[in-house]
XYZ file of C-alpha atoms in Angstrom:
184
model
C -115.435 -122.543 43.517
C -113.966 -122.118 46.953
C -112.262 -118.817 47.584
C -108.647 -119.048 48.695
C -107.339 -115.551 49.336
C -103.901 -116.779 50.380
C -103.381 -118.432 46.980
C -104.459 -115.216 45.263
C -102.020 -113.179 47.341
C -99.173 -115.628 46.807
C -99.736 -115.494 43.037
C -98.629 -111.824 43.062
C -94.946 -111.017 42.528
C -94.911 -109.349 45.961
C -97.201 -111.874 47.684
C -94.563 -113.996 49.434
C -92.997 -110.823 50.832
C -96.392 -109.685 52.124
C -96.955 -113.070 53.797
C -93.552 -112.978 55.517
C -94.236 -109.404 56.671
C -97.576 -110.450 58.165
C -95.931 -113.409 59.899
C -93.177 -111.123 61.278
C -95.939 -109.071 62.908
C -97.752 -112.111 64.288
C -100.703 -111.499 61.954
C -102.560 -114.331 60.242
C -101.425 -114.021 56.591
C -104.908 -115.142 55.524
C -106.356 -111.983 57.114
C -103.993 -109.863 55.042
C -104.766 -111.916 51.934
C -108.525 -111.612 52.474
C -108.182 -107.835 52.763
C -106.257 -107.655 49.511
C -108.761 -109.906 47.691
C -111.836 -107.973 48.869
C -110.303 -104.546 48.274
C -108.803 -104.998 44.799
C -108.434 -108.640 43.839
C -104.806 -108.013 44.933
C -104.283 -105.595 42.037
C -102.328 -102.387 42.618
C -105.003 -99.918 41.475
C -106.228 -96.437 42.228
C -109.641 -96.441 43.847
C -112.520 -94.176 42.893
C -112.726 -92.554 46.333
C -109.083 -91.657 46.939
C -108.080 -95.000 48.396
C -105.268 -96.650 46.489
C -103.152 -99.720 46.026
C -103.748 -103.421 46.412
C -105.147 -102.801 49.908
C -107.139 -99.659 48.941
C -105.838 -97.586 51.839
C -106.431 -93.914 52.481
C -103.321 -91.914 53.430
C -104.306 -91.584 57.108
C -104.966 -95.303 57.591
C -101.796 -96.093 55.621
C -99.662 -93.920 57.916
C -101.365 -95.280 61.047
C -100.917 -98.871 59.944
C -97.311 -98.316 58.920
C -96.481 -96.727 62.294
C -98.124 -99.626 64.152
C -96.280 -102.231 62.082
C -92.885 -100.543 62.383
C -93.334 -100.088 66.145
C -94.086 -103.819 66.427
C -91.173 -104.865 64.176
C -88.635 -102.091 63.429
C -86.702 -104.457 61.127
C -89.485 -104.095 58.550
C -88.303 -100.511 57.941
C -85.500 -101.841 55.732
C -88.049 -103.572 53.476
C -90.362 -100.656 52.709
C -90.450 -97.866 50.162
C -90.195 -94.619 52.112
C -92.523 -91.634 51.809
C -95.760 -91.346 49.870
C -94.339 -93.584 47.115
C -94.774 -96.467 49.550
C -98.529 -96.322 49.029
C -97.934 -97.347 45.412
C -95.685 -100.268 46.373
C -97.835 -103.323 47.177
C -95.295 -104.916 49.542
C -94.970 -101.664 51.509
C -98.718 -101.178 51.557
C -98.993 -104.762 52.833
C -96.942 -103.732 55.886
C -99.315 -100.808 56.490
C -102.393 -102.999 55.980
C -100.970 -105.608 58.365
C -100.403 -102.887 60.965
C -103.945 -101.624 60.504
C -105.276 -105.169 60.898
C -103.198 -105.494 64.091
C -104.960 -102.358 65.344
C -108.272 -103.948 64.384
C -107.557 -107.017 66.498
C -106.450 -104.934 69.466
C -109.429 -102.577 69.177
C -111.930 -105.419 68.801
C -110.518 -107.263 71.817
C -110.566 -104.064 73.890
C -114.244 -103.679 72.923
C -115.045 -107.165 74.210
C -114.869 -109.144 70.958
C -112.934 -112.200 72.132
C -110.922 -113.973 69.421
C -111.833 -111.608 66.560
C -112.211 -113.377 63.227
C -110.970 -112.251 59.821
C -114.574 -111.191 59.143
C -114.598 -109.076 62.323
C -111.312 -107.429 61.294
C -112.783 -106.851 57.833
C -115.551 -104.691 59.304
C -112.967 -102.601 61.167
C -110.763 -102.289 58.088
C -113.695 -101.363 55.845
C -115.630 -99.020 58.148
C -113.008 -97.822 60.622
C -112.500 -97.962 64.354
C -115.752 -96.248 65.256
C -117.862 -98.921 63.546
C -115.657 -102.023 63.616
C -116.564 -103.288 67.065
C -120.237 -102.320 66.673
C -120.415 -104.373 63.481
C -118.623 -107.349 65.058
C -121.114 -107.393 67.948
C -124.265 -106.725 65.890
C -127.023 -109.297 65.422
C -127.212 -110.832 61.953
C -130.792 -109.617 61.375
C -130.030 -105.983 62.236
C -130.032 -103.574 59.278
C -126.401 -102.657 58.631
C -127.426 -99.014 58.110
C -128.490 -98.954 61.786
C -125.075 -100.214 62.884
C -123.311 -97.737 60.582
C -125.763 -94.984 61.488
C -123.281 -92.135 61.043
C -122.597 -93.035 57.415
C -124.539 -91.439 54.600
C -126.519 -93.589 52.174
C -124.035 -92.634 49.436
C -121.133 -93.865 51.619
C -123.007 -97.103 52.226
C -123.639 -97.467 48.489
C -119.941 -96.797 47.746
C -119.181 -99.678 50.107
C -121.538 -101.980 48.218
C -124.281 -101.932 50.837
C -127.819 -101.847 49.517
C -130.820 -100.223 51.164
C -132.190 -102.495 53.894
C -129.243 -104.931 53.812
C -128.736 -106.786 57.087
C -125.503 -107.384 58.958
C -125.924 -111.081 58.161
C -126.230 -110.387 54.428
C -123.068 -108.246 54.545
C -121.221 -111.002 56.406
C -122.407 -113.573 53.855
C -121.313 -111.396 50.914
C -117.832 -110.908 52.384
C -117.597 -114.586 53.313
C -118.479 -115.548 49.732
C -115.419 -113.589 48.550
C -112.991 -114.996 51.100
C -114.316 -118.495 51.824
C -113.644 -120.174 55.148
C -110.888 -117.631 55.801
C -113.745 -115.494 57.198
C -113.940 -117.613 60.340
C -110.207 -117.776 61.057
């Protein structure tokens, strides 16, 4: 079966709103959809590690992403749930995730990753700014633990990375979840 994250996102009651928010920010809606699919299957759930919502955001990344999105398009402020309750509202969290993905694109381009793909942005979203560009530039046969050298083995395991897994294997696993959206 071919993965279509955009269809999964649009099947949610808040999905069309999330797509229009992404488009308002100039973000590829498929990148937002892929994030939602990989993080939670687009289900508004509490994560095991303190991340929450359909986009499994931590409070710091949520606030950062929300600030970036609202700076880019202040009109979105009228569409969001204010305060910490916004993290539990999927459409509001979609604005924050879109802002964080905007940061990913900007950061990756500043680090020399021309035309970052959804897969490149995924690495930034998943592992943060300090590892995102390193992962995007890494060779496929490099052990991902080398690229993410500051992360503990337990943090790698929490992120679904097995001992000895290569960057290429990680990319293939993510691509299997999001289909050809990975290369957009």
